[in-house]
Structures are given as structure tokens and as C-alpha cells.
mmCIF file of C-alpha atoms in Angstrom:
data_model
loop_
_atom_site.group_PDB
_atom_site.id
_atom_site.type_symbol
_atom_site.label_atom_id
_atom_site.label_comp_id
_atom_site.label_asym_id
_atom_site.label_seq_id
_atom_site.Cartn_x
_atom_site.Cartn_y
_atom_site.Cartn_z
ATOM 1 C CA UNK A 215 212.380 56.380 -62.101
ATOM 2 C CA UNK A 216 216.338 56.297 -62.596
ATOM 3 C CA UNK A 217 218.998 57.552 -60.230
ATOM 4 C CA UNK A 218 219.408 60.745 -62.229
ATOM 5 C CA UNK A 219 215.922 61.721 -61.535
ATOM 6 C CA UNK A 220 215.990 61.438 -57.717
ATOM 7 C CA UNK A 221 216.059 64.584 -55.870
ATOM 8 C CA UNK A 222 219.571 65.740 -54.638
ATOM 9 C CA UNK A 223 217.884 67.064 -51.506
ATOM 10 C CA UNK A 224 214.982 65.079 -50.254
ATOM 11 C CA UNK A 225 212.304 67.494 -49.198
ATOM 12 C CA UNK A 226 209.004 66.552 -47.379
ATOM 13 C CA UNK A 227 205.973 68.245 -48.029
ATOM 14 C CA UNK A 228 203.573 69.001 -44.971
ATOM 15 C CA UNK A 229 200.455 67.286 -44.443
ATOM 16 C CA UNK A 230 198.008 66.761 -41.743
ATOM 17 C CA UNK A 231 198.632 63.008 -40.597
ATOM 18 C CA UNK A 232 201.996 62.496 -41.519
ATOM 19 C CA UNK A 233 202.308 59.186 -39.935
ATOM 20 C CA UNK A 234 198.467 58.195 -40.501
ATOM 21 C CA UNK A 235 195.674 58.397 -38.547
ATOM 22 C CA UNK A 236 197.396 58.363 -35.038
ATOM 23 C CA UNK A 237 193.997 58.048 -33.151
ATOM 24 C CA UNK A 238 194.481 54.297 -33.740
ATOM 25 C CA UNK A 239 197.063 54.182 -31.373
ATOM 26 C CA UNK A 240 194.374 55.289 -28.359
ATOM 27 C CA UNK A 241 193.514 53.057 -25.379
ATOM 28 C CA UNK A 242 191.639 55.559 -23.586
ATOM 29 C CA UNK A 243 189.380 58.003 -25.403
ATOM 30 C CA UNK A 244 188.650 61.635 -23.761
ATOM 31 C CA UNK A 245 184.913 62.366 -23.661
ATOM 32 C CA UNK A 246 183.899 66.131 -23.102
ATOM 33 C CA UNK A 247 180.803 67.044 -21.534
ATOM 34 C CA UNK A 248 179.816 69.978 -22.972
ATOM 35 C CA UNK A 249 177.272 71.199 -20.319
ATOM 36 C CA UNK A 250 180.494 71.404 -17.837
ATOM 37 C CA UNK A 251 182.945 73.022 -19.927
ATOM 38 C CA UNK A 252 183.658 76.473 -18.838
ATOM 39 C CA UNK A 253 185.635 77.448 -21.907
ATOM 40 C CA UNK A 254 189.171 77.977 -19.966
ATOM 41 C CA UNK A 255 190.723 76.277 -23.091
ATOM 42 C CA UNK A 256 193.442 74.694 -20.781
ATOM 43 C CA UNK A 257 193.016 71.222 -22.835
ATOM 44 C CA UNK A 258 193.355 73.021 -26.034
ATOM 45 C CA UNK A 259 196.414 74.818 -25.071
ATOM 46 C CA UNK A 260 198.228 71.433 -23.710
ATOM 47 C CA UNK A 261 197.094 68.960 -26.453
ATOM 48 C CA UNK A 262 200.348 67.788 -27.727
ATOM 49 C CA UNK A 263 198.638 66.361 -30.545
ATOM 50 C CA UNK A 264 196.562 69.661 -32.031
ATOM 51 C CA UNK A 265 193.567 67.302 -31.578
ATOM 52 C CA UNK A 266 191.386 69.535 -29.544
ATOM 53 C CA UNK A 267 189.640 71.911 -31.861
ATOM 54 C CA UNK A 268 188.642 75.338 -30.809
ATOM 55 C CA UNK A 269 185.962 77.180 -32.637
ATOM 56 C CA UNK A 270 185.012 80.830 -33.046
ATOM 57 C CA UNK A 271 182.941 80.876 -29.685
ATOM 58 C CA UNK A 272 185.799 78.847 -27.930
ATOM 59 C CA UNK A 273 184.007 75.445 -27.832
ATOM 60 C CA UNK A 274 186.199 72.757 -27.645
ATOM 61 C CA UNK A 275 185.940 69.078 -29.360
ATOM 62 C CA UNK A 276 188.202 66.290 -29.727
ATOM 63 C CA UNK A 277 189.439 65.249 -33.549
ATOM 64 C CA UNK A 278 189.636 61.650 -32.632
ATOM 65 C CA UNK A 279 191.320 60.852 -36.176
ATOM 66 C CA UNK A 280 194.322 62.176 -34.244
ATOM 67 C CA UNK A 281 194.082 61.782 -30.458
ATOM 68 C CA UNK A 282 196.428 59.617 -29.084
ATOM 69 C CA UNK A 283 194.560 59.273 -26.018
ATOM 70 C CA UNK A 284 197.364 60.740 -23.514
ATOM 71 C CA UNK A 285 194.797 61.914 -21.055
ATOM 72 C CA UNK A 286 196.561 65.079 -20.374
ATOM 73 C CA UNK A 287 193.341 67.012 -21.138
ATOM 74 C CA UNK A 288 191.169 65.127 -18.804
ATOM 75 C CA UNK A 289 194.109 65.307 -16.028
ATOM 76 C CA UNK A 290 194.099 69.210 -16.358
ATOM 77 C CA UNK A 291 190.654 70.244 -16.675
ATOM 78 C CA UNK A 292 189.896 72.081 -13.832
ATOM 79 C CA UNK A 293 186.193 71.268 -13.773
ATOM 80 C CA UNK A 294 186.883 67.617 -14.571
ATOM 81 C CA UNK A 295 184.702 68.005 -17.591
ATOM 82 C CA UNK A 296 186.429 65.388 -19.480
ATOM 83 C CA UNK A 297 186.546 61.690 -19.083
ATOM 84 C CA UNK A 298 188.584 59.090 -20.119
ATOM 85 C CA UNK A 299 186.677 56.069 -21.584
ATOM 86 C CA UNK A 300 188.352 52.776 -22.610
ATOM 87 C CA UNK A 301 188.106 52.061 -26.027
ATOM 88 C CA UNK A 302 186.018 49.103 -27.311
ATOM 89 C CA UNK B 1446 198.706 93.110 -25.676
ATOM 90 C CA UNK B 1447 199.545 90.707 -22.837
ATOM 91 C CA UNK B 1448 199.587 86.845 -23.930
ATOM 92 C CA UNK B 1449 196.890 84.517 -22.608
ATOM 93 C CA UNK B 1450 195.104 81.795 -23.972
ATOM 94 C CA UNK B 1451 192.173 83.766 -25.525
ATOM 95 C CA UNK B 1452 194.309 85.447 -27.717
ATOM 96 C CA UNK B 1453 196.918 82.939 -28.837
ATOM 97 C CA UNK B 1454 195.946 81.949 -32.646
ATOM 98 C CA UNK B 1455 193.162 79.573 -33.063
ATOM 99 C CA UNK B 1456 194.891 77.984 -35.941
ATOM 100 C CA UNK B 1457 198.085 75.316 -35.863
ATOM 101 C CA UNK B 1458 200.721 77.475 -37.296
ATOM 102 C CA UNK B 1459 203.676 74.938 -36.978
ATOM 103 C CA UNK B 1460 202.583 71.569 -35.652
ATOM 104 C CA UNK B 1461 199.870 69.647 -37.311
ATOM 105 C CA UNK B 1462 198.032 66.692 -36.095
ATOM 106 C CA UNK B 1463 198.830 63.120 -37.066
ATOM 107 C CA UNK B 1464 202.830 63.522 -36.172
ATOM 108 C CA UNK B 1465 204.948 60.681 -34.694
ATOM 109 C CA UNK B 1466 205.281 61.684 -30.947
ATOM 110 C CA UNK B 1467 204.477 59.203 -28.204
ATOM 111 C CA UNK B 1468 201.335 60.143 -26.531
ATOM 112 C CA UNK B 1469 201.623 62.757 -23.916
ATOM 113 C CA UNK B 1470 204.968 64.254 -25.490
ATOM 114 C CA UNK B 1471 205.966 67.686 -24.326
ATOM 115 C CA UNK B 1472 207.552 68.371 -27.605
ATOM 116 C CA UNK B 1473 204.234 68.435 -29.175
ATOM 117 C CA UNK B 1474 203.197 71.384 -26.750
ATOM 118 C CA UNK B 1475 206.225 73.307 -27.329
ATOM 119 C CA UNK B 1476 206.358 73.211 -30.904
ATOM 120 C CA UNK B 1477 202.525 74.714 -31.018
ATOM 121 C CA UNK B 1478 203.553 77.377 -28.593
ATOM 122 C CA UNK B 1479 206.810 78.152 -31.018
ATOM 123 C CA UNK B 1480 204.383 78.217 -33.942
ATOM 124 C CA UNK B 1481 201.602 80.423 -32.300
ATOM 125 C CA UNK B 1482 203.815 83.095 -30.971
ATOM 126 C CA UNK B 1483 206.479 83.255 -33.566
ATOM 127 C CA UNK B 1484 204.133 82.967 -36.642
ATOM 128 C CA UNK B 1485 204.511 81.666 -39.923
ATOM 129 C CA UNK B 1486 208.014 83.569 -40.868
ATOM 130 C CA UNK B 1487 209.759 81.343 -38.919
ATOM 131 C CA UNK B 1488 212.726 78.845 -40.026
ATOM 132 C CA UNK B 1489 213.722 75.815 -38.029
ATOM 133 C CA UNK B 1490 216.725 73.697 -37.720
ATOM 134 C CA UNK B 1491 216.375 70.368 -36.168
ATOM 135 C CA UNK B 1492 219.288 68.456 -35.452
ATOM 136 C CA UNK B 1493 219.163 64.598 -34.511
ATOM 137 C CA UNK B 1494 216.783 64.337 -31.880
ATOM 138 C CA UNK B 1495 213.269 63.196 -31.009
ATOM 139 C CA UNK B 1496 211.550 66.059 -33.046
ATOM 140 C CA UNK B 1497 213.321 64.648 -36.472
ATOM 141 C CA UNK B 1498 211.193 61.639 -35.567
ATOM 142 C CA UNK B 1499 208.096 63.494 -34.564
ATOM 143 C CA UNK B 1500 208.192 65.568 -37.973
ATOM 144 C CA UNK B 1501 207.285 62.358 -39.860
ATOM 145 C CA UNK B 1502 208.853 60.171 -42.295
ATOM 146 C CA UNK B 1503 209.763 61.136 -45.959
ATOM 147 C CA UNK B 1504 208.005 62.237 -48.072
ATOM 148 C CA UNK B 1505 205.491 63.827 -45.513
ATOM 149 C CA UNK B 1506 206.158 66.213 -42.850
ATOM 150 C CA UNK B 1507 203.878 67.274 -40.091
ATOM 151 C CA UNK B 1508 205.878 70.680 -39.613
ATOM 152 C CA UNK B 1509 204.122 73.781 -41.584
ATOM 153 C CA UNK B 1510 207.342 75.871 -41.732
ATOM 154 C CA UNK B 1511 210.641 75.506 -43.577
ATOM 155 C CA UNK B 1512 212.555 72.885 -41.499
ATOM 156 C CA UNK B 1513 216.288 72.209 -41.782
ATOM 157 C CA UNK B 1514 217.316 68.856 -40.744
ATOM 158 C CA UNK B 1515 221.086 68.688 -39.815
ATOM 159 C CA UNK B 1516 223.643 66.275 -37.956
ATOM 160 C CA UNK B 1517 223.709 66.738 -34.465
ATOM 161 C CA UNK B 1518 226.884 68.912 -33.864
ATOM 162 C CA UNK B 1519 226.264 71.448 -36.319
ATOM 163 C CA UNK B 1520 222.604 73.146 -35.440
ATOM 164 C CA UNK B 1521 223.676 76.437 -34.164
ATOM 165 C CA UNK B 1522 226.126 76.797 -37.063
ATOM 166 C CA UNK B 1523 223.769 75.887 -39.566
ATOM 167 C CA UNK B 1524 221.167 78.438 -37.866
ATOM 168 C CA UNK B 1525 223.922 81.352 -38.032
ATOM 169 C CA UNK B 1526 224.538 80.489 -41.958
ATOM 170 C CA UNK B 1527 220.904 81.111 -42.505
ATOM 171 C CA UNK B 1528 220.512 84.054 -40.388
ATOM 172 C CA UNK B 1529 223.433 85.448 -42.178
ATOM 173 C CA UNK B 1530 222.115 84.750 -45.498
ATOM 174 C CA UNK B 1531 218.732 86.445 -44.644
ATOM 175 C CA UNK B 1532 220.617 89.555 -43.740
ATOM 176 C CA UNK B 1533 222.556 89.496 -46.670
ATOM 177 C CA UNK B 1534 219.160 89.151 -48.747
ATOM 178 C CA UNK B 1535 217.680 92.105 -46.761
ATOM 179 C CA UNK B 1536 215.148 89.834 -44.869
ATOM 180 C CA UNK B 1537 214.524 91.180 -41.604
ATOM 181 C CA UNK B 1538 211.281 89.511 -40.472
ATOM 182 C CA UNK B 1539 212.191 86.156 -40.221
ATOM 183 C CA UNK B 1540 213.034 84.157 -37.002
ATOM 184 C CA UNK B 1541 215.636 81.450 -37.277
ATOM 185 C CA UNK B 1542 215.243 79.058 -34.492
ATOM 186 C CA UNK B 1543 217.150 76.170 -33.521
ATOM 187 C CA UNK B 1544 214.996 73.398 -31.735
ATOM 188 C CA UNK B 1545 217.401 70.907 -30.174
ATOM 189 C CA UNK B 1546 217.392 68.120 -27.508
ATOM 190 C CA UNK B 1547 219.654 68.137 -24.370
ATOM 191 C CA UNK B 1548 222.024 65.760 -26.258
ATOM 192 C CA UNK B 1549 222.277 68.147 -29.180
ATOM 193 C CA UNK B 1550 222.962 71.029 -26.735
ATOM 194 C CA UNK B 1551 224.724 70.220 -23.717
ATOM 195 C CA UNK B 1552 226.822 67.243 -25.110
ATOM 196 C CA UNK B 1553 227.431 67.144 -29.138
ATOM 197 C CA UNK B 1554 226.246 70.632 -30.146
ATOM 198 C CA UNK B 1555 227.871 72.725 -27.061
ATOM 199 C CA UNK B 1556 230.528 73.803 -29.251
ATOM 200 C CA UNK B 1557 228.568 75.035 -32.221
ATOM 201 C CA UNK B 1558 226.260 76.576 -29.688
ATOM 202 C CA UNK B 1559 229.198 78.334 -27.800
ATOM 203 C CA UNK B 1560 230.699 79.599 -31.145
ATOM 204 C CA UNK B 1561 226.995 80.958 -32.467
ATOM 205 C CA UNK B 1562 226.521 82.575 -28.760
ATOM 206 C CA UNK B 1563 230.036 84.487 -28.902
ATOM 207 C CA UNK B 1564 229.781 85.622 -32.564
ATOM 208 C CA UNK B 1565 226.007 87.067 -31.369
ATOM 209 C CA UNK B 1566 224.451 85.492 -34.232
ATOM 210 C CA UNK B 1567 220.616 86.985 -34.880
ATOM 211 C CA UNK B 1568 218.939 83.083 -33.910
ATOM 212 C CA UNK B 1569 216.952 81.765 -30.994
ATOM 213 C CA UNK B 1570 218.116 78.705 -29.760
ATOM 214 C CA UNK B 1571 215.747 76.546 -27.790
ATOM 215 C CA UNK B 1572 216.914 73.459 -26.197
ATOM 216 C CA UNK B 1573 214.020 71.323 -24.960
ATOM 217 C CA UNK B 1574 215.541 69.408 -22.155
ATOM 218 C CA UNK B 1575 214.118 65.930 -21.477
ATOM 219 C CA UNK B 1576 217.260 64.867 -19.706
ATOM 220 C CA UNK B 1577 218.484 62.076 -21.742
ATOM 221 C CA UNK B 1578 218.787 60.830 -25.102
ATOM 222 C CA UNK B 1579 215.119 59.630 -25.451
ATOM 223 C CA UNK B 1580 215.131 59.129 -29.272
ATOM 224 C CA UNK B 1581 217.858 56.385 -29.266
ATOM 225 C CA UNK B 1582 216.430 54.548 -25.974
ATOM 226 C CA UNK B 1583 217.002 56.514 -23.022
ATOM 227 C CA UNK B 1584 220.728 56.877 -22.623
ATOM 228 C CA UNK B 1585 222.285 59.287 -20.149
ATOM 229 C CA UNK B 1586 223.499 62.711 -21.224
ATOM 230 C CA UNK B 1587 225.180 65.404 -19.434
ATOM 231 C CA UNK B 1588 221.791 66.921 -18.510
ATOM 232 C CA UNK B 1589 220.370 63.713 -16.748
ATOM 233 C CA UNK B 1590 220.003 64.554 -13.262
ATOM 234 C CA UNK B 1591 221.500 62.884 -9.964
ATOM 235 C CA UNK B 1592 220.333 59.678 -9.258
ATOM 236 C CA UNK B 1593 218.116 59.210 -12.279
ATOM 237 C CA UNK B 1594 217.726 55.858 -13.866
ATOM 238 C CA UNK B 1595 218.646 55.751 -17.569
ATOM 239 C CA UNK B 1596 219.635 52.510 -19.805
ATOM 240 C CA UNK B 1597 223.182 53.452 -19.017
ATOM 241 C CA UNK B 1598 222.978 54.559 -15.701
ATOM 242 C CA UNK B 1599 221.029 51.481 -14.081
ATOM 243 C CA UNK B 1600 221.928 52.448 -10.476
ATOM 244 C CA UNK B 1601 221.181 56.008 -11.113
ATOM 245 C CA UNK B 1602 223.582 58.740 -12.522
ATOM 246 C CA UNK B 1603 226.229 59.607 -9.937
ATOM 247 C CA UNK B 1604 226.700 63.171 -11.395
ATOM 248 C CA UNK B 1605 224.511 66.644 -11.170
ATOM 249 C CA UNK B 1606 223.106 68.179 -14.102
ATOM 250 C CA UNK B 1607 225.172 70.200 -16.433
ATOM 251 C CA UNK B 1608 223.957 74.143 -16.007
ATOM 252 C CA UNK B 1609 223.750 74.550 -19.604
ATOM 253 C CA UNK B 1610 221.837 78.144 -19.261
ATOM 254 C CA UNK B 1611 224.606 79.421 -16.906
ATOM 255 C CA UNK B 1612 227.255 78.658 -19.520
ATOM 256 C CA UNK B 1613 225.280 80.270 -22.178
ATOM 257 C CA UNK B 1614 224.717 83.506 -20.128
ATOM 258 C CA UNK B 1615 228.267 83.902 -19.490
ATOM 259 C CA UNK B 1616 228.563 84.301 -23.551
ATOM 260 C CA UNK B 1617 227.508 88.002 -22.828
ATOM 261 C CA UNK B 1618 224.353 87.498 -25.329
ATOM 262 C CA UNK B 1619 221.158 89.584 -24.949
ATOM 263 C CA UNK B 1620 218.793 86.972 -23.813
ATOM 264 C CA UNK B 1621 218.781 83.753 -21.864
ATOM 265 C CA UNK B 1622 215.781 82.223 -20.116
ATOM 266 C CA UNK B 1623 214.597 78.814 -18.788
ATOM 267 C CA UNK B 1624 211.418 77.729 -18.776
ATOM 268 C CA UNK B 1625 209.067 74.385 -18.168
ATOM 269 C CA UNK B 1626 206.212 72.752 -20.267
ATOM 270 C CA UNK B 1627 204.298 73.072 -17.351
ATOM 271 C CA UNK B 1628 204.010 76.815 -17.773
ATOM 272 C CA UNK B 1629 203.633 77.516 -21.600
ATOM 273 C CA UNK B 1630 202.337 80.839 -20.886
ATOM 274 C CA UNK B 1631 205.646 81.649 -19.285
ATOM 275 C CA UNK B 1632 207.393 79.982 -22.142
ATOM 276 C CA UNK B 1633 205.302 82.080 -24.869
ATOM 277 C CA UNK B 1634 206.013 85.083 -22.997
ATOM 278 C CA UNK B 1635 209.944 84.606 -23.075
ATOM 279 C CA UNK B 1636 209.746 83.628 -26.518
ATOM 280 C CA UNK B 1637 208.043 86.927 -27.727
ATOM 281 C CA UNK B 1638 210.527 88.800 -26.015
ATOM 282 C CA UNK B 1639 213.415 86.859 -27.582
ATOM 283 C CA UNK B 1640 211.669 87.475 -31.050
ATOM 284 C CA UNK B 1641 211.709 91.269 -30.574
ATOM 285 C CA UNK B 1642 215.536 91.401 -29.447
ATOM 286 C CA UNK B 1643 218.591 91.238 -32.138
ATOM 287 C CA UNK B 1644 221.382 88.787 -31.352
ATOM 288 C CA UNK B 1645 221.786 85.554 -29.949
ATOM 289 C CA UNK B 1646 218.780 84.302 -27.835
ATOM 290 C CA UNK B 1647 218.874 81.146 -25.674
ATOM 291 C CA UNK B 1648 215.596 79.462 -23.888
ATOM 292 C CA UNK B 1649 216.097 76.124 -22.046
ATOM 293 C CA UNK B 1650 212.742 74.740 -21.621
ATOM 294 C CA UNK B 1651 212.050 71.866 -19.378
ATOM 295 C CA UNK B 1652 210.282 68.909 -21.178
ATOM 296 C CA UNK B 1653 209.382 66.021 -19.143
ATOM 297 C CA UNK B 1654 209.112 62.876 -21.100
ATOM 298 C CA UNK B 1655 206.598 60.153 -20.062
ATOM 299 C CA UNK B 1656 208.522 57.391 -21.674
ATOM 300 C CA UNK B 1657 211.992 58.240 -20.239
ATOM 301 C CA UNK B 1658 211.164 59.529 -16.824
ATOM 302 C CA UNK B 1659 208.450 56.723 -16.450
ATOM 303 C CA UNK B 1660 205.515 58.410 -15.602
ATOM 304 C CA UNK B 1661 201.682 57.995 -16.785
ATOM 305 C CA UNK B 1662 201.543 59.998 -20.091
ATOM 306 C CA UNK B 1663 198.538 62.174 -18.430
ATOM 307 C CA UNK B 1664 201.328 63.794 -15.799
ATOM 308 C CA UNK B 1665 203.382 65.385 -18.399
ATOM 309 C CA UNK B 1666 202.015 69.055 -17.391
ATOM 310 C CA UNK B 1667 202.223 68.140 -13.705
ATOM 311 C CA UNK B 1668 205.600 66.914 -13.297
ATOM 312 C CA UNK B 1669 206.565 70.089 -15.504
ATOM 313 C CA UNK B 1670 204.984 72.283 -12.714
ATOM 314 C CA UNK B 1671 206.154 70.107 -10.035
ATOM 315 C CA UNK B 1672 209.508 70.854 -11.186
ATOM 316 C CA UNK B 1673 209.234 74.451 -10.971
ATOM 317 C CA UNK B 1674 207.290 74.313 -7.794
ATOM 318 C CA UNK B 1675 209.806 72.351 -5.811
ATOM 319 C CA UNK B 1676 212.472 74.646 -6.887
ATOM 320 C CA UNK B 1677 214.483 71.955 -8.745
ATOM 321 C CA UNK B 1678 214.170 74.087 -11.914
ATOM 322 C CA UNK B 1679 213.868 77.715 -11.318
ATOM 323 C CA UNK B 1680 212.343 79.985 -13.853
ATOM 324 C CA UNK B 1681 214.408 82.978 -14.955
ATOM 325 C CA UNK B 1682 215.735 85.217 -17.466
ATOM 326 C CA UNK B 1683 219.082 86.940 -17.945
ATOM 327 C CA UNK B 1684 218.525 90.077 -20.066
ATOM 328 C CA UNK B 1685 221.358 92.005 -20.892
ATOM 329 C CA UNK B 1686 223.364 90.616 -18.144
ATOM 330 C CA UNK B 1687 220.680 91.200 -15.480
ATOM 331 C CA UNK B 1688 219.368 88.210 -13.719
ATOM 332 C CA UNK B 1689 215.418 88.081 -12.652
ATOM 333 C CA UNK B 1690 213.296 85.161 -11.615
ATOM 334 C CA UNK B 1691 210.005 85.232 -13.698
ATOM 335 C CA UNK B 1692 206.134 84.134 -12.672
ATOM 336 C CA UNK B 1693 205.854 81.255 -10.272
ATOM 337 C CA UNK B 1694 209.756 81.199 -9.313
ATOM 338 C CA UNK B 1695 209.601 84.481 -7.917
ATOM 339 C CA UNK B 1696 207.498 83.534 -5.174
ATOM 340 C CA UNK B 1697 209.668 80.706 -4.263
ATOM 341 C CA UNK B 1698 212.441 82.515 -2.509
ATOM 342 C CA UNK B 1699 210.435 81.982 0.695
ATOM 343 C CA UNK B 1700 211.321 78.175 1.454
ATOM 344 C CA UNK B 1701 208.043 77.341 3.118
ATOM 345 C CA UNK B 1702 206.214 77.722 -0.489
ATOM 346 C CA UNK B 1703 208.407 75.680 -2.347
ATOM 347 C CA UNK B 1704 206.785 71.845 -2.455
ATOM 348 C CA UNK B 1705 208.878 69.125 -0.990
ATOM 349 C CA UNK B 1706 211.417 67.400 -3.575
ATOM 350 C CA UNK B 1707 210.125 63.982 -2.725
ATOM 351 C CA UNK B 1708 206.715 64.567 -4.245
ATOM 352 C CA UNK B 1709 208.420 65.622 -7.575
ATOM 353 C CA UNK B 1710 210.670 62.535 -7.192
ATOM 354 C CA UNK B 1711 208.109 59.745 -6.301
ATOM 355 C CA UNK B 1712 206.055 60.728 -9.188
ATOM 356 C CA UNK B 1713 208.794 59.318 -11.525
ATOM 357 C CA UNK B 1714 209.775 55.785 -11.927
ATOM 358 C CA UNK B 1715 213.279 56.776 -13.043
ATOM 359 C CA UNK B 1716 213.793 57.736 -9.254
ATOM 360 C CA UNK B 1717 212.065 54.793 -7.785
ATOM 361 C CA UNK B 1718 215.382 53.371 -6.351
ATOM 362 C CA UNK B 1719 216.399 56.393 -4.458
ATOM 363 C CA UNK B 1720 216.871 56.244 -0.715
ATOM 364 C CA UNK B 1721 215.745 58.749 1.739
ATOM 365 C CA UNK B 1722 219.860 59.878 1.945
ATOM 366 C CA UNK B 1723 219.474 60.788 -1.855
ATOM 367 C CA UNK B 1724 216.169 62.864 -1.304
ATOM 368 C CA UNK B 1725 218.525 64.807 1.630
ATOM 369 C CA UNK B 1726 221.178 65.317 -0.783
ATOM 370 C CA UNK B 1727 218.302 66.972 -3.314
ATOM 371 C CA UNK B 1728 216.929 68.848 -0.451
ATOM 372 C CA UNK B 1729 220.450 70.514 0.270
ATOM 373 C CA UNK B 1730 220.895 70.909 -3.438
ATOM 374 C CA UNK B 1731 217.619 73.014 -3.626
ATOM 375 C CA UNK B 1732 218.467 75.101 -0.724
ATOM 376 C CA UNK B 1733 221.963 75.907 -1.813
ATOM 377 C CA UNK B 1734 220.709 76.797 -5.339
ATOM 378 C CA UNK B 1735 218.050 79.136 -3.892
ATOM 379 C CA UNK B 1736 220.636 80.946 -1.558
ATOM 380 C CA UNK B 1737 222.742 81.671 -4.854
ATOM 381 C CA UNK B 1738 219.277 82.648 -6.926
ATOM 382 C CA UNK B 1739 218.442 85.192 -3.968
ATOM 383 C CA UNK B 1740 221.956 86.722 -4.396
ATOM 384 C CA UNK B 1741 221.544 86.692 -8.096
ATOM 385 C CA UNK B 1742 217.741 88.309 -8.308
ATOM 386 C CA UNK B 1743 217.852 91.829 -9.608
ATOM 387 C CA UNK B 1744 221.910 91.991 -10.115
ATOM 388 C CA UNK B 1745 223.642 92.294 -13.194
ATOM 389 C CA UNK B 1746 225.631 89.087 -13.299
ATOM 390 C CA UNK B 1747 228.031 89.364 -16.666
#
């Protein structure tokens, strides 16, 4: 590519995983105990990585491809339905 | 319809997973709320700050709405231009939002911010305040609180935090508010209110940074809540010049309901070195602050 073909203003395009699979950064992994969950959605609201998936019935699951394992969900869960387990 | 967790949109409108923020970063939470409240018709202006890293390296971006990266000092001026252009084109339904850090607001961007506020340009300016230049390695900003450790104030900062929302409120703009990442729904309500007002809107969002404040990433929300509950960070709004405490802060006018400041300070490694005298200084500061807030509550201040 010649210099003339380069864009005048560099424009990024949106995509999921702009810096790759950030789940690799994780040291502790959140495990949701579905039988304890009361669907309050606190974990979904507080997740900085948008890695908690909320379905039509407000069930929550973790997107382990992008969860960085910060542990906010486990700390904020009012019924302690999320456990942090060390990655192997 | 009042805002609640249940009726926030399920899909991610602004921030997608796989961005470059540190684990436990409050900016991720803040940007998600901004997207969910303001919707797709939003343009974001981001100066040099943590968010310009979080959005991801070229040629990919984690942000789904149009975003303009600008130099540190120009964010409010660029947003003014975008808002004026939309107005000239007859586009009325787009929110122009500045998303800037405390360095880009209280220090370097203050001049452009003041200019845009004085012209009452139709933008929403959100300052997410992590109380230092976190992106470049935790250097002190004028928003860093008293006695906080940073890499440029190794024995603790000697000065108090600059009160930017009060400075902005003096520009006679229609809406100024403070918010904390510990109370996302309060922040969402203020954003929703701001999006319906024409003119310059300013929201100052306290964003506890696990890396720079030296606490465990899982405590981001707890620290954000404690900042409010101790009375150090009052949640209020100034609408058309009328000052009003909001949500949880409304109950804190009674001193006995405030959590001791020590609990908030001791949770953070950046205050590890502080002495009992420093904590006394903080307690006096909070008491004086709330005496002022008691007088301001419900009054027209500008």
C-alpha cells in the first residue's frame, strides 16, 4: 500500500473483542449457582466488561470469553450465588 | 416510566465486551449506563484519558456509536462544534456527549469546558473522576483528594480536591449533577433528565479506580458507595439554579446516619500512610461540607 492510499483520518470499526479474548486475563473465575439466583440483575448492571449475559427471562450467565474475573459480581451479589474459583 | 434495572435495555448499545479496561474498571460500568440510557443516537467525544485506551487499538473499537478522539484541551470545544453542526443540519434527536477524565476536565480541559458552558451549547459533559491521571501512571491531578498517594505526591497530596461541579454551576447552565459509580441508577436518572434538557448539562461521576486507589478490583462498587455514605461525595443536582440533594445523600443530612470517613479511607491503599490527625481533618471537612449543603438544599444558588 502506498502512502497515498492510507486514510486521511484513521477510523476504527466496532467489533466484539477489540483487544482479543480478554477472558485470558482472568485469575479467578465466577461461577453462578443458578438454583440460588434471585434474578435481581445486580451482577449484570455492575459488570464492567458486559460479560454477564441476560436472557429474555432475566436469567444470567457468564461470557467466559471476555470476563476478566474482577469479582464485582460475586462481591455485590445479595444472595451470594456467585463464587470465585481459581483458574487452572 | 421510572428507571429500574428491569427496564434498562438488555443489549449493549455503547460498549461491547472485549475492551481494554483493567479488571474492575468503573469506566466500563459508566459507559454501559450511558449507552443504555441515551441510546444509539449518541455521539461521544473523548479526549486523551483512560477511555481512549479502553476503546481498543486501531483498526478495531469496542465502542459501537460514533466516537471522536480529540486532544486533551479541546473536548468541550469539539462537542460544541458537533452540536452546532447538527443544529444547522436540522438534526434534533442526537445526544452529543463529552466523556472526559478528571485531568481533561479539572486541569487541561477547564478552559474549553468553561467556554462551552458559558455559551450554553447543547451538549452533555460527563466527567468521570478517578482522582488522578490513571492512564499515564497515577500522577496527581487537581481532583486528587487530600493526603492521597500518587506517584507525584509520594507523601500524600497537601491540597484538597477542586470542586469542579460548583465551578460549572456558577456558569448559570440548566443542569449540573454529581453521581457515583456505586449508584448507577441514580446516575442513569440524572442522565435521562439531562438528555431532555436543551443547553449545557454537566454530570460529575465519581469513578473509583482499583489500580490507582489501590484496592481489590471486586470492591469498585463498594468504594463508590462508601464515598457517598461517608458524606465525602454528596450526590446532588442543580437544576435551573436550584440546588437539591438526591437519592441516598438526602438522608445523610442527619450526621448520625453518615458512615465514619475512616472506613472509606482505610479501604484504599493510597491512604495507607494517613495518621489519626489526618482522619480528624477529614471528619471536620465532611462536617463543614454538610453544614454548607444543609443551607444550600432546596435554595436557588445561582
